[in-house]
Amino acid sequence: MAHFAQLNEENLVTQVIVVANQDTTDSDGMENEAVGAAFCANLLGGTWKQTSYNARIRKNYAGIGYKYDATLDAYIPPQPFSSWTLDESTAQWKAPVDMPTDDKRYTWNEATTSWDAVTE
């Protein structure tokens, strides 16, 4: 099985579907993204790019609301906080301060741009 993400005009993921292997293979029996994307487009219209649960392609598994960045060839999740920056090597957002590594639970505080310990 292969997974494909539909992209809108802004390259935002609008849906992700599973496609059978026989619908993604070329005449030589090899998996081919272009064949799978064409199958999806013929079935549902639009623009499609392959995604992968194990991140073997495009750094992250696509989710609705993720953005496809052609330069990075990656799916980027929505930015969780305005102070966070994109790590282009992983296509993940990074806080301006690393989260503490002790046994406590933390939540991000955007107002102070710091990690607050969760009190229960």
Coordinates of N, CA and C in Angstrom, one line a residue:
M1 N 0.8 -1.2 0.0 CA 0.0 0.0 0.0 C 0.9 1.2 0.0
A2 N 0.4 2.3 -0.7 CA 1.1 3.6 -0.7 C 0.1 4.6 -0.2
H3 N 0.7 5.7 0.3 CA -0.2 6.8 0.8 C 0.1 8.1 -0.1
F4 N -0.9 8.8 -0.4 CA -0.8 10.0 -1.2 C -1.6 11.1 -0.6
A5 N -1.0 12.3 -0.7 CA -1.6 13.5 -0.1 C -2.1 14.4 -1.3
Q6 N -3.3 14.9 -1.1 CA -3.8 15.9 -2.1 C -3.4 17.3 -1.6
L7 N -2.9 18.1 -2.6 CA -2.5 19.4 -2.3 C -3.4 20.5 -3.0
N8 N -3.7 21.6 -2.2 CA -4.5 22.6 -2.9 C -3.5 23.6 -3.6
E9 N -4.0 24.7 -4.0 CA -3.2 25.7 -4.7 C -2.1 26.3 -3.9
E10 N -2.2 26.3 -2.6 CA -1.2 26.8 -1.7 C -0.2 25.7 -1.2
N11 N -0.4 24.5 -1.8 CA 0.4 23.3 -1.4 C 0.1 22.9 0.0
L12 N -1.1 23.1 0.5 CA -1.6 22.6 1.8 C -2.3 21.3 1.6
V13 N -2.0 20.3 2.4 CA -2.6 19.0 2.4 C -4.1 19.1 2.7
T14 N -5.0 18.6 1.8 CA -6.4 18.6 2.1 C -7.0 17.2 2.4
Q15 N -6.3 16.2 2.0 CA -6.6 14.8 2.4 C -5.5 13.9 2.1
V16 N -5.5 12.7 2.8 CA -4.5 11.7 2.6 C -5.3 10.4 2.4
I17 N -4.9 9.7 1.3 CA -5.5 8.4 1.0 C -4.5 7.3 0.9
V18 N -5.0 6.0 1.0 CA -4.2 4.8 0.8 C -4.6 4.3 -0.6
V19 N -3.5 4.0 -1.4 CA -3.7 3.5 -2.7 C -3.1 2.1 -2.8
A20 N -3.8 1.2 -3.5 CA -3.3 -0.2 -3.6 C -2.0 -0.3 -4.5
N21 N -1.2 -1.2 -4.2 CA 0.1 -1.4 -4.9 C -0.1 -1.5 -6.4
Q22 N -1.1 -2.2 -6.9 CA -1.3 -2.3 -8.3 C -1.6 -1.0 -9.0
D23 N -2.1 0.0 -8.2 CA -2.4 1.3 -8.8 C -1.2 2.3 -8.7
T24 N 0.0 1.8 -8.2 CA 1.1 2.6 -8.2 C 2.3 2.0 -8.9
T25 N 2.1 0.9 -9.6 CA 3.2 0.3 -10.3 C 3.3 0.6 -11.8
D26 N 4.5 0.7 -12.3 CA 4.6 0.9 -13.7 C 4.6 -0.4 -14.5
S27 N 4.9 -0.3 -15.8 CA 4.8 -1.5 -16.6 C 5.9 -2.5 -16.3
D28 N 6.9 -2.1 -15.5 CA 8.0 -3.1 -15.1 C 7.7 -3.6 -13.7
G29 N 6.5 -3.3 -13.2 CA 6.1 -3.8 -11.8 C 6.8 -3.1 -10.7
M30 N 7.4 -1.9 -10.9 CA 8.1 -1.1 -9.9 C 7.1 0.0 -9.4
E31 N 7.2 0.2 -8.1 CA 6.4 1.4 -7.6 C 6.9 2.6 -8.2
N32 N 6.0 3.5 -8.6 CA 6.3 4.7 -9.3 C 5.4 5.8 -8.8
E33 N 5.9 6.8 -8.2 CA 5.1 7.9 -7.6 C 4.2 8.6 -8.7
A34 N 4.7 8.8 -9.9 CA 4.0 9.4 -10.9 C 2.7 8.6 -11.3
V35 N 2.9 7.3 -11.3 CA 1.8 6.4 -11.7 C 0.7 6.5 -10.6
G36 N 1.1 6.5 -9.3 CA 0.2 6.6 -8.2 C -0.5 8.0 -8.2
A37 N 0.3 9.1 -8.4 CA -0.3 10.4 -8.4 C -1.3 10.6 -9.6
A38 N -1.0 10.0 -10.7 CA -1.9 10.0 -11.9 C -3.2 9.3 -11.5
F39 N -3.1 8.1 -10.9 CA -4.2 7.3 -10.5 C -5.1 8.2 -9.6
C40 N -4.5 8.8 -8.6 CA -5.3 9.7 -7.6 C -6.0 10.8 -8.4
A41 N -5.3 11.5 -9.2 CA -5.8 12.6 -10.0 C -7.0 12.2 -10.9
N42 N -6.8 11.0 -11.5 CA -7.9 10.5 -12.4 C -9.1 10.2 -11.5
L43 N -8.9 9.7 -10.3 CA -10.0 9.2 -9.4 C -10.7 10.4 -8.8
L44 N -9.9 11.4 -8.2 CA -10.4 12.4 -7.4 C -10.1 13.8 -7.9
G45 N -9.3 14.0 -8.9 CA -8.9 15.3 -9.4 C -7.8 15.9 -8.5
G46 N -7.3 17.0 -8.9 CA -6.3 17.7 -8.1 C -4.9 17.2 -8.3
T47 N -4.0 17.7 -7.4 CA -2.6 17.5 -7.4 C -2.2 16.6 -6.2
W48 N -1.4 15.5 -6.5 CA -1.1 14.5 -5.4 C 0.4 14.3 -5.3
K49 N 0.9 14.1 -4.1 CA 2.3 13.7 -3.8 C 2.2 12.6 -2.9
Q50 N 3.2 11.7 -3.0 CA 3.3 10.5 -2.1 C 3.8 11.0 -0.8
T51 N 3.4 10.2 0.2 CA 3.9 10.4 1.6 C 4.2 9.0 2.2
S52 N 4.9 9.0 3.3 CA 5.3 7.7 3.9 C 5.2 7.8 5.4
Y53 N 4.6 6.7 6.0 CA 4.5 6.6 7.4 C 5.9 6.6 8.1
N54 N 6.9 5.9 7.4 CA 8.2 5.8 8.0 C 9.2 6.9 7.6
A55 N 8.6 7.9 7.0 CA 9.4 9.1 6.7 C 10.6 8.8 5.7
R56 N 10.4 7.8 5.0 CA 11.5 7.5 4.0 C 11.5 8.5 2.9
I57 N 10.4 9.2 2.7 CA 10.4 10.3 1.7 C 9.7 11.5 2.4
R58 N 10.1 12.7 2.0 CA 9.5 13.9 2.4 C 9.4 14.2 3.9
K59 N 10.4 13.6 4.6 CA 10.7 13.9 6.0 C 9.6 13.6 7.0
N60 N 8.3 13.9 6.7 CA 7.2 13.7 7.6 C 6.0 13.1 6.9
Y61 N 5.2 12.3 7.6 CA 4.0 11.8 7.0 C 3.0 13.0 6.9
A62 N 2.4 13.1 5.8 CA 1.5 14.3 5.5 C 0.3 14.2 6.4
G63 N -0.2 15.3 6.9 CA -1.4 15.4 7.6 C -2.2 16.5 7.0
I64 N -3.5 16.5 7.2 CA -4.4 17.6 6.8 C -3.9 18.9 7.5
G65 N -3.7 19.9 6.7 CA -3.1 21.2 7.2 C -1.6 21.3 7.1
Y66 N -0.9 20.2 6.8 CA 0.5 20.3 6.6 C 0.7 21.0 5.2
K67 N 1.9 21.6 5.1 CA 2.3 22.3 3.8 C 3.4 21.5 3.2
Y68 N 3.2 21.3 1.9 CA 4.3 20.7 1.1 C 5.3 21.8 0.6
D69 N 6.5 21.7 1.0 CA 7.6 22.6 0.5 C 8.4 21.9 -0.5
A70 N 8.3 22.4 -1.8 CA 9.0 21.8 -2.9 C 10.5 22.0 -2.8
T71 N 11.0 23.1 -2.2 CA 12.4 23.3 -2.1 C 13.0 22.3 -1.1
L72 N 12.4 22.0 0.0 CA 12.8 21.0 0.9 C 12.4 19.6 0.6
D73 N 11.4 19.5 -0.4 CA 10.7 18.2 -0.7 C 10.3 17.6 0.6
A74 N 9.5 18.3 1.4 CA 9.1 17.9 2.7 C 7.7 18.4 3.0
Y75 N 7.0 17.6 3.8 CA 5.7 18.0 4.4 C 6.0 18.6 5.8
I76 N 5.5 19.9 6.0 CA 5.8 20.6 7.2 C 4.5 20.8 8.0
P77 N 4.5 20.4 9.2 CA 3.3 20.6 10.0 C 3.1 22.0 10.3
P78 N 1.8 22.4 10.7 CA 1.5 23.8 11.0 C 2.5 24.3 12.2
Q79 N 2.8 25.5 12.1 CA 3.7 26.1 13.1 C 2.9 26.2 14.4
P80 N 3.4 25.6 15.5 CA 2.6 25.6 16.8 C 2.6 26.9 17.5
F81 N 3.7 27.7 17.4 CA 3.8 29.0 18.1 C 4.6 29.9 17.2
S82 N 4.3 31.2 17.2 CA 5.0 32.1 16.3 C 6.5 32.2 16.7
S83 N 6.9 31.9 17.9 CA 8.4 32.0 18.2 C 9.2 30.8 17.8
W84 N 8.5 29.8 17.4 CA 9.3 28.6 17.0 C 9.8 28.7 15.5
T85 N 10.9 28.1 15.2 CA 11.5 28.2 13.9 C 11.6 26.8 13.3
L86 N 11.7 26.8 12.0 CA 11.7 25.5 11.3 C 13.1 25.0 11.2
D87 N 13.3 23.7 11.6 CA 14.5 23.0 11.4 C 14.4 22.4 10.0
E88 N 15.1 22.9 9.0 CA 15.0 22.5 7.6 C 15.5 21.0 7.4
S89 N 16.4 20.6 8.3 CA 16.9 19.2 8.1 C 15.8 18.2 8.5
T90 N 14.9 18.5 9.4 CA 13.9 17.6 9.8 C 12.5 18.0 9.4
A91 N 12.3 19.3 9.0 CA 11.0 19.8 8.6 C 10.1 19.8 9.9
Q92 N 10.7 20.0 11.0 CA 10.0 20.1 12.3 C 10.2 21.5 12.9
W93 N 9.2 21.9 13.7 CA 9.3 23.2 14.4 C 10.1 23.0 15.7
K94 N 11.0 24.0 16.0 CA 11.8 23.9 17.2 C 11.6 25.2 18.0
A95 N 11.4 24.9 19.3 CA 11.2 26.0 20.3 C 12.6 26.8 20.4
P96 N 12.5 28.1 20.7 CA 13.7 28.9 20.8 C 14.6 28.4 22.0
V97 N 14.0 27.7 23.0 CA 14.7 27.2 24.1 C 14.4 25.7 24.2
D98 N 15.4 24.9 24.4 CA 15.2 23.4 24.5 C 14.4 23.1 25.8
M99 N 13.5 22.1 25.7 CA 12.7 21.7 26.8 C 13.6 21.0 27.8
P100 N 13.4 21.2 29.1 CA 14.2 20.5 30.1 C 14.1 19.0 29.9
T101 N 15.1 18.3 30.4 CA 15.2 16.9 30.2 C 15.0 16.1 31.5
D102 N 14.5 16.7 32.5 CA 14.2 16.0 33.8 C 13.0 15.2 33.7
D103 N 12.5 14.7 34.8 CA 11.3 13.8 34.8 C 10.0 14.5 34.8
K104 N 10.0 15.9 34.9 CA 8.8 16.7 34.9 C 8.1 16.8 33.6
R105 N 6.8 17.1 33.6 CA 6.1 17.4 32.3 C 6.1 18.9 32.1
Y106 N 6.2 19.3 30.9 CA 6.3 20.7 30.6 C 5.3 21.1 29.5
T107 N 4.9 22.4 29.5 CA 4.1 22.9 28.4 C 4.7 24.2 28.0
W108 N 4.6 24.6 26.7 CA 5.2 25.8 26.2 C 4.4 27.0 26.6
N109 N 5.1 28.1 27.0 CA 4.5 29.3 27.4 C 4.9 30.4 26.3
E110 N 4.1 30.7 25.4 CA 4.5 31.6 24.3 C 4.7 33.0 24.8
A111 N 4.0 33.4 25.9 CA 4.1 34.8 26.4 C 5.5 35.0 27.0
T112 N 6.1 34.0 27.6 CA 7.4 34.1 28.2 C 8.5 33.4 27.4
T113 N 8.1 32.8 26.3 CA 9.0 32.0 25.4 C 9.8 31.1 26.3
S114 N 9.1 30.3 27.1 CA 9.8 29.4 28.0 C 8.9 28.2 28.3
W115 N 9.5 27.1 28.9 CA 8.8 25.9 29.3 C 8.3 26.1 30.7
D116 N 7.1 25.8 30.9 CA 6.5 25.8 32.3 C 6.2 24.4 32.7
A117 N 6.7 24.1 34.0 CA 6.4 22.7 34.5 C 4.9 22.6 34.7
V118 N 4.4 21.4 34.4 CA 2.9 21.2 34.6 C 2.7 20.7 36.0
T119 N 1.8 21.4 36.7 CA 1.5 21.0 38.1 C 0.1 20.3 38.0
E120 N 0.1 19.2 38.7 CA -1.2 18.4 38.7 C -1.9 18.5 39.9

